[in-house]
Coordinates of N, CA and C and ligand atoms in Angstrom, one line a residue:
M1354 N 269.4 -17.7 146.3 CA 269.6 -19.1 146.5 C 268.8 -19.9 145.4
D1355 N 269.5 -20.8 144.7 CA 269.0 -21.4 143.5 C 267.8 -22.3 143.8
D1356 N 267.8 -23.1 144.9 CA 266.7 -24.0 145.1 C 265.7 -23.6 146.1
C1357 N 265.6 -22.3 146.3 CA 264.6 -21.7 147.3 C 263.4 -21.2 146.5
L1358 N 262.2 -21.7 146.9 CA 260.9 -21.4 146.3 C 260.7 -19.9 146.4
F1359 N 260.9 -19.3 147.5 CA 260.5 -17.9 147.7 C 261.6 -17.0 147.0
C1360 N 262.8 -17.4 146.9 CA 263.8 -16.6 146.0 C 263.3 -16.7 144.6
G1361 N 262.7 -17.8 144.2 CA 262.2 -17.9 142.8 C 261.0 -17.0 142.6
I1362 N 260.2 -16.8 143.6 CA 259.1 -15.9 143.5 C 259.6 -14.4 143.4
V1363 N 260.5 -14.1 144.3 CA 261.1 -12.8 144.3 C 261.7 -12.5 142.9
A1364 N 262.4 -13.5 142.3 CA 263.1 -13.3 141.0 C 262.1 -13.3 139.9
G1365 N 260.9 -13.7 140.1 CA 259.9 -13.7 139.0 C 260.0 -15.0 138.2
A1366 N 260.8 -16.0 138.7 CA 260.9 -17.3 138.0 C 259.8 -18.2 138.4
V1367 N 259.2 -18.0 139.5 CA 258.0 -18.9 140.0 C 256.8 -17.9 140.1
P1368 N 255.7 -18.3 139.4 CA 254.5 -17.5 139.4 C 253.9 -17.3 140.8
A1369 N 253.4 -16.1 141.1 CA 252.7 -15.8 142.3 C 251.9 -14.5 142.1
E1370 N 250.9 -14.4 142.9 CA 250.0 -13.2 142.8 C 250.6 -12.1 143.8
L1371 N 251.4 -11.2 143.2 CA 252.0 -10.2 144.1 C 251.0 -9.1 144.4
V1372 N 251.0 -8.7 145.7 CA 250.1 -7.7 146.1 C 250.8 -6.4 146.6
H1373 N 252.1 -6.5 146.9 CA 252.7 -5.3 147.5 C 254.2 -5.5 147.3
E1374 N 254.9 -4.4 147.0 CA 256.4 -4.5 146.9 C 257.0 -3.2 147.5
T1375 N 258.1 -3.4 148.2 CA 258.9 -2.3 148.7 C 260.4 -2.5 148.2
E1376 N 261.2 -1.6 148.6 CA 262.6 -1.7 148.2 C 263.2 -3.1 148.6
R1377 N 262.8 -3.5 149.8 CA 263.4 -4.7 150.4 C 262.5 -5.9 150.6
T1378 N 261.2 -5.7 150.2 CA 260.3 -6.8 150.5 C 259.3 -7.0 149.3
V1379 N 258.8 -8.2 149.3 CA 257.8 -8.6 148.3 C 256.6 -9.3 149.0
A1380 N 255.4 -9.0 148.7 CA 254.3 -9.7 149.3 C 253.4 -10.3 148.2
F1381 N 253.0 -11.6 148.5 CA 252.2 -12.3 147.6 C 251.2 -13.2 148.3
R1382 N 250.1 -13.6 147.6 CA 249.1 -14.4 148.2 C 249.6 -15.8 148.5
D1383 N 249.2 -16.3 149.7 CA 249.5 -17.7 150.0 C 248.8 -18.6 149.1
I1384 N 249.4 -19.7 148.6 CA 248.8 -20.6 147.6 C 247.7 -21.5 148.3
D1385 N 247.7 -21.6 149.6 CA 246.7 -22.4 150.4 C 246.2 -21.5 151.5
P1386 N 245.3 -20.5 151.1 CA 244.9 -19.5 152.1 C 244.1 -20.1 153.3
Q1387 N 244.5 -19.6 154.5 CA 243.8 -20.0 155.7 C 242.9 -19.0 156.3
A1388 N 242.7 -17.9 155.5 CA 241.8 -16.8 155.9 C 241.5 -16.1 154.6
P1389 N 240.4 -15.3 154.5 CA 240.1 -14.5 153.3 C 241.3 -13.7 152.8
T1390 N 242.0 -13.1 153.7 CA 243.3 -12.5 153.4 C 244.4 -13.3 154.0
H1391 N 245.2 -13.9 153.1 CA 246.4 -14.6 153.6 C 247.5 -14.3 152.6
V1392 N 248.4 -13.4 153.1 CA 249.5 -12.9 152.3 C 250.8 -13.2 153.0
L1393 N 251.8 -13.5 152.2 CA 253.2 -13.7 152.8 C 254.0 -12.6 152.4
V1394 N 254.7 -11.9 153.4 CA 255.6 -10.9 153.1 C 257.1 -11.4 153.3
V1395 N 257.9 -11.3 152.3 CA 259.2 -11.9 152.4 C 260.3 -10.8 152.0
P1396 N 261.5 -11.0 152.6 CA 262.6 -10.1 152.2 C 263.1 -10.5 150.8
R1397 N 263.5 -9.6 150.0 CA 264.1 -9.9 148.7 C 265.3 -10.8 148.9
D1398 N 266.1 -10.6 149.9 CA 267.3 -11.4 150.2 C 267.0 -12.6 151.0
H1399 N 267.7 -13.7 150.7 CA 267.5 -15.0 151.4 C 268.0 -15.0 152.8
H1400 N 267.1 -15.3 153.8 CA 267.5 -15.5 155.2 C 266.6 -16.7 155.6
V1401 N 267.1 -17.6 156.4 CA 266.3 -18.8 156.6 C 265.1 -18.6 157.6
N1402 N 265.2 -17.6 158.5 CA 264.1 -17.4 159.4 C 264.1 -15.9 159.9
A1403 N 263.1 -15.6 160.7 CA 263.0 -14.2 161.1 C 264.2 -13.8 162.0
V1404 N 264.7 -14.7 162.8 CA 265.7 -14.3 163.8 C 267.0 -14.0 163.0
E1405 N 267.3 -14.9 162.0 CA 268.5 -14.6 161.2 C 268.4 -13.3 160.4
L1406 N 267.2 -13.0 159.9 CA 267.0 -11.8 159.2 C 267.2 -10.6 160.2
A1407 N 266.6 -10.7 161.4 CA 266.7 -9.6 162.3 C 268.2 -9.3 162.7
A1408 N 269.0 -10.4 162.8 CA 270.4 -10.2 163.2 C 271.2 -9.7 162.0
A1409 N 270.9 -10.1 160.8 CA 271.7 -9.7 159.6 C 271.2 -8.3 159.1
D1410 N 269.9 -8.0 159.2 CA 269.4 -6.9 158.5 C 268.2 -6.3 159.2
P1411 N 268.4 -5.6 160.3 CA 267.3 -5.1 161.1 C 266.4 -4.2 160.4
A1412 N 266.9 -3.4 159.4 CA 266.0 -2.5 158.7 C 265.0 -3.3 157.8
T1413 N 265.4 -4.3 157.2 CA 264.5 -5.1 156.4 C 263.5 -5.9 157.3
S1414 N 264.0 -6.2 158.5 CA 263.1 -6.9 159.5 C 261.9 -5.9 159.8
A1415 N 262.3 -4.7 160.1 CA 261.2 -3.7 160.4 C 260.3 -3.4 159.1
E1416 N 261.0 -3.4 158.0 CA 260.2 -3.2 156.8 C 259.2 -4.3 156.5
L1417 N 259.5 -5.5 156.9 CA 258.6 -6.6 156.8 C 257.3 -6.4 157.5
V1418 N 257.4 -5.8 158.7 CA 256.2 -5.5 159.5 C 255.5 -4.3 159.0
T1419 N 256.1 -3.3 158.6 CA 255.4 -2.1 158.0 C 254.7 -2.5 156.7
A1420 N 255.4 -3.4 155.9 CA 254.8 -3.8 154.7 C 253.5 -4.7 155.0
A1421 N 253.6 -5.5 156.0 CA 252.5 -6.4 156.4 C 251.3 -5.5 156.8
A1422 N 251.6 -4.4 157.5 CA 250.5 -3.5 157.9 C 249.9 -2.8 156.7
A1423 N 250.7 -2.5 155.8 CA 250.2 -1.9 154.5 C 249.3 -2.9 153.8
V1424 N 249.7 -4.1 153.7 CA 248.9 -5.1 153.1 C 247.6 -5.3 153.8
A1425 N 247.6 -5.4 155.1 CA 246.3 -5.6 155.8 C 245.4 -4.4 155.5
A1426 N 245.9 -3.2 155.5 CA 245.1 -2.0 155.3 C 244.6 -2.0 153.9
A1427 N 245.4 -2.4 152.9 CA 245.0 -2.4 151.5 C 243.9 -3.4 151.3
E1428 N 243.9 -4.5 152.1 CA 242.9 -5.6 152.0 C 241.6 -5.2 152.8
G1429 N 241.6 -4.0 153.4 CA 240.4 -3.6 154.1 C 240.4 -4.0 155.6
H1430 N 241.5 -4.3 156.1 CA 241.6 -4.8 157.5 C 242.7 -4.0 158.3
P1431 N 242.6 -2.7 158.4 CA 243.7 -1.9 159.0 C 243.9 -2.2 160.4
D1432 N 242.9 -2.6 161.2 CA 243.0 -2.7 162.6 C 243.0 -4.1 163.2
D1433 N 242.6 -5.1 162.4 CA 242.4 -6.5 162.9 C 243.1 -7.5 161.9
Y1434 N 244.2 -7.9 162.3 CA 244.9 -8.9 161.5 C 245.9 -9.6 162.4
R1435 N 246.4 -10.8 161.9 CA 247.4 -11.5 162.7 C 248.7 -11.7 161.8
L1436 N 249.8 -11.5 162.5 CA 251.1 -11.7 161.8 C 251.7 -12.9 162.5
V1437 N 252.2 -13.8 161.6 CA 252.7 -15.1 162.1 C 254.1 -15.3 161.5
L1438 N 255.0 -15.7 162.4 CA 256.4 -16.1 161.9 C 256.7 -17.5 162.4
N1439 N 256.3 -18.5 161.6 CA 256.6 -19.9 162.0 C 258.1 -20.1 161.9
T1440 N 258.7 -20.5 163.0 CA 260.1 -20.7 163.1 C 260.5 -22.1 163.5
G1441 N 261.1 -22.8 162.6 CA 261.5 -24.2 162.8 C 260.4 -25.2 162.4
P1442 N 260.8 -26.4 162.0 CA 259.8 -27.4 161.5 C 258.8 -27.7 162.6
G1443 N 259.2 -27.8 163.8 CA 258.3 -28.2 164.9 C 257.2 -27.1 165.1
A1444 N 257.4 -25.9 164.6 CA 256.4 -24.9 164.7 C 255.7 -24.7 163.4
G1445 N 255.9 -25.6 162.4 CA 255.2 -25.5 161.2 C 255.9 -24.8 160.0
Q1446 N 257.2 -24.4 160.2 CA 257.9 -23.8 159.1 C 258.2 -24.8 158.1
T1447 N 257.8 -24.6 156.8 CA 258.0 -25.5 155.7 C 258.8 -24.9 154.6
V1448 N 258.9 -23.6 154.6 CA 259.7 -22.9 153.6 C 260.8 -22.1 154.4
F1449 N 262.1 -22.3 154.0 CA 263.1 -21.8 154.9 C 263.7 -20.5 154.2
H1450 N 262.8 -19.6 153.9 CA 263.1 -18.3 153.5 C 262.1 -17.4 154.3
T1451 N 262.7 -16.6 155.1 CA 261.8 -15.8 156.0 C 260.5 -15.3 155.4
H1452 N 259.4 -15.6 156.0 CA 258.1 -15.1 155.5 C 257.2 -14.8 156.7
L1453 N 256.6 -13.6 156.6 CA 255.6 -13.1 157.6 C 254.2 -13.3 157.0
H1454 N 253.5 -14.2 157.7 CA 252.1 -14.4 157.3 C 251.2 -13.3 157.8
V1455 N 250.4 -12.8 156.9 CA 249.4 -11.8 157.2 C 248.0 -12.4 157.0
L1456 N 247.3 -12.6 158.1 CA 246.0 -13.3 158.1 C 244.9 -12.3 158.6
A1457 N 243.8 -12.2 157.8 CA 242.7 -11.3 158.2 C 241.4 -11.7 157.5
G1458 N 240.3 -11.1 157.9 CA 239.1 -11.3 157.2 C 238.2 -12.3 157.8
R1459 N 238.6 -12.9 158.9 CA 237.7 -13.8 159.7 C 238.1 -13.7 161.1
P1460 N 237.2 -14.2 162.0 CA 237.5 -14.2 163.5 C 238.8 -15.0 163.7
L1461 N 239.8 -14.5 164.4 CA 241.0 -15.2 164.6 C 241.1 -15.6 166.1
T1462 N 240.9 -16.9 166.3 CA 240.8 -17.4 167.7 C 242.2 -17.4 168.3
W1463 N 242.2 -17.4 169.6 CA 243.5 -17.5 170.4 C 243.3 -18.6 171.5
P1464 N 244.2 -19.5 171.8 CA 245.5 -19.6 171.1 C 245.3 -20.2 169.7
P1465 N 246.3 -20.0 168.8 CA 246.2 -20.6 167.5 C 246.6 -22.0 167.6
G1466 N 246.3 -22.8 166.5 CA 246.6 -24.3 166.6 C 248.1 -24.5 166.4
Ligands
AMP1603 P1 255.3 -22.0 156.6 O1 254.5 -23.3 156.8 O2 255.1 -21.0 157.8 O3 256.7 -22.2 156.3 O4 254.6 -21.2 155.4 C1 254.8 -21.6 154.1 C2 253.6 -21.1 153.3 O5 254.0 -21.0 152.0 C3 252.4 -22.0 153.4 O6 251.3 -21.3 154.0 C4 252.2 -22.4 152.0 O7 250.8 -22.5 151.7 C5 252.8 -21.3 151.2 N1 253.3 -21.7 149.9 C6 253.9 -22.8 149.5 N2 254.2 -22.7 148.2 C7 253.7 -21.5 147.7 C8 253.7 -20.9 146.5 N3 254.2 -21.4 145.4 N4 253.1 -19.7 146.4 C9 252.5 -19.1 147.5 N5 252.5 -19.6 148.7 C10 253.1 -20.9 148.8
ZN1604 ZN1 265.2 -17.8 149.5

Protein backbone atom coordinates (compact mmCIF):
# COMPACT_ATOMS: atom_id res chain seq x y z
CA MET A 1 0.00 0.00 0.00
CA ASP A 2 1.62 3.21 -1.21
CA ASP A 3 0.68 5.57 1.61
CA CYS A 4 1.14 3.14 4.52
CA LEU A 5 3.98 3.92 6.93
CA PHE A 6 4.59 0.32 7.97
CA CYS A 7 4.47 -0.94 4.36
CA GLY A 8 7.20 1.65 3.81
CA ILE A 9 9.27 0.20 6.66
CA VAL A 10 8.78 -3.37 5.39
CA ALA A 11 9.88 -2.25 1.91
CA GLY A 12 12.95 -0.47 3.31
CA ALA A 13 11.73 2.89 2.00
CA VAL A 14 11.23 4.31 5.53
CA PRO A 15 14.12 3.94 8.00
CA ALA A 16 13.60 1.84 11.12
CA GLU A 17 15.74 -0.19 13.51
CA LEU A 18 14.90 -3.75 12.53
CA VAL A 19 15.47 -6.33 15.26
CA HIS A 20 13.92 -9.52 13.84
CA GLU A 21 12.65 -10.87 10.54
CA THR A 22 10.82 -14.00 9.47
CA GLU A 23 9.40 -15.11 6.17
CA ARG A 24 6.12 -13.33 6.88
CA THR A 25 6.97 -10.74 9.57
CA VAL A 26 9.28 -7.83 10.34
CA ALA A 27 10.00 -6.42 13.82
CA PHE A 28 11.41 -2.96 14.53
CA ARG A 29 11.79 -0.62 17.51
CA ASP A 30 8.93 1.75 18.24
CA ILE A 31 9.97 5.35 17.54
CA ASP A 32 8.38 6.48 20.84
CA PRO A 33 9.19 3.65 23.26
CA GLN A 34 6.92 3.16 26.26
CA ALA A 35 9.22 0.60 27.94
CA PRO A 36 12.93 -0.32 27.73
CA THR A 37 11.90 -2.90 25.14
CA HIS A 38 9.18 -1.64 22.82
CA VAL A 39 9.15 -3.41 19.49
CA LEU A 40 6.45 -3.62 16.83
CA VAL A 41 5.98 -6.88 14.93
CA VAL A 42 4.16 -6.46 11.62
CA PRO A 43 3.15 -8.74 8.77
CA ARG A 44 4.98 -8.05 5.51
CA ASP A 45 1.56 -7.87 3.80
CA HIS A 46 -0.85 -5.03 4.47
CA HIS A 47 -3.86 -5.76 6.70
CA VAL A 48 -5.57 -2.98 8.62
CA ASN A 49 -5.83 -4.74 11.98
CA ALA A 50 -5.29 -8.02 13.77
CA VAL A 51 -8.79 -9.34 13.11
CA GLU A 52 -8.50 -8.80 9.37
CA LEU A 53 -5.09 -10.45 9.39
CA ALA A 54 -6.40 -13.45 11.33
CA ALA A 55 -9.31 -13.88 8.90
CA ALA A 56 -7.18 -13.49 5.78
CA ASP A 57 -3.98 -15.24 6.84
CA PRO A 58 -4.09 -17.29 10.06
CA ALA A 59 -0.56 -18.62 9.58
CA THR A 60 0.90 -15.12 9.57
CA SER A 61 -1.27 -14.23 12.55
CA ALA A 62 0.36 -17.06 14.49
CA GLU A 63 3.80 -16.13 13.20
CA LEU A 64 3.30 -12.60 14.57
CA VAL A 65 2.99 -14.05 18.08
CA THR A 66 5.90 -16.47 17.80
CA ALA A 67 8.05 -13.67 16.38
CA ALA A 68 7.04 -11.45 19.31
CA ALA A 69 8.11 -14.17 21.77
CA ALA A 70 11.45 -14.48 19.97
CA VAL A 71 11.94 -10.72 20.22
CA ALA A 72 11.15 -10.69 23.95
CA ALA A 73 13.61 -13.54 24.53
CA ALA A 74 16.32 -11.90 22.45
CA GLU A 75 15.86 -8.71 24.49
CA GLY A 76 16.42 -10.71 27.70
CA HIS A 77 12.77 -11.02 28.74
CA PRO A 78 11.69 -14.54 27.80
CA ASP A 79 9.05 -14.86 30.53
CA ASP A 80 7.69 -11.40 31.26
CA TYR A 81 6.42 -9.21 28.46
CA ARG A 82 3.17 -7.69 27.25
CA LEU A 83 1.69 -8.07 23.77
CA VAL A 84 -0.77 -5.37 22.69
CA LEU A 85 -2.98 -5.10 19.63
CA ASN A 86 -4.68 -1.71 19.64
CA THR A 87 -7.71 -2.13 17.40
CA GLY A 88 -9.63 0.95 16.27
CA PRO A 89 -8.99 4.65 16.91
CA GLY A 90 -10.93 4.58 20.18
CA ALA A 91 -8.49 1.99 21.50
CA GLY A 92 -5.46 4.00 20.43
CA GLN A 93 -4.74 2.54 17.00
CA THR A 94 -2.98 5.21 14.95
CA VAL A 95 -1.33 3.15 12.21
CA PHE A 96 -3.70 1.00 10.18
CA HIS A 97 -1.28 -1.77 9.27
CA THR A 98 -1.50 -4.62 11.80
CA HIS A 99 1.20 -4.33 14.45
CA LEU A 100 1.78 -6.28 17.63
CA HIS A 101 3.43 -4.22 20.36
CA VAL A 102 6.01 -6.09 22.47
CA LEU A 103 6.65 -4.29 25.76
CA ALA A 104 9.12 -5.46 28.41
CA GLY A 105 11.85 -4.38 30.79
CA ARG A 106 9.80 -2.53 33.39
CA PRO A 107 6.95 -3.43 35.76
CA LEU A 108 3.79 -3.61 33.64
CA THR A 109 0.76 -2.61 35.66
CA TRP A 110 -2.76 -3.90 35.10
CA PRO A 111 -5.17 -2.64 33.90
CA PRO A 112 -3.28 -0.73 31.21
CA GLY A 113 -4.26 2.89 30.52
P1 LIG B 1 -0.77 2.23 17.60
O1 LIG B 1 -1.00 3.53 18.36
O2 LIG B 1 -1.15 1.00 18.36
O3 LIG B 1 -1.39 2.28 16.22
O4 LIG B 1 0.80 2.10 17.44
C1 LIG B 1 1.52 2.80 16.47
C2 LIG B 1 2.91 2.86 16.98
O5 LIG B 1 3.76 3.19 15.90
C3 LIG B 1 3.13 3.94 18.05
O6 LIG B 1 3.58 3.33 19.25
C4 LIG B 1 4.17 4.85 17.43
O7 LIG B 1 5.10 5.35 18.36
C5 LIG B 1 4.82 3.94 16.39
N1 LIG B 1 5.43 4.61 15.27
C6 LIG B 1 4.92 5.64 14.54
N2 LIG B 1 5.77 5.97 13.54
C7 LIG B 1 6.83 5.11 13.64
C8 LIG B 1 8.03 4.94 12.90
N3 LIG B 1 8.33 5.71 11.84
N4 LIG B 1 8.90 3.98 13.29
C9 LIG B 1 8.62 3.20 14.37
N5 LIG B 1 7.49 3.31 15.10
C10 LIG B 1 6.61 4.25 14.75
ZN1 LIG C 1 0.72 -1.32 5.23
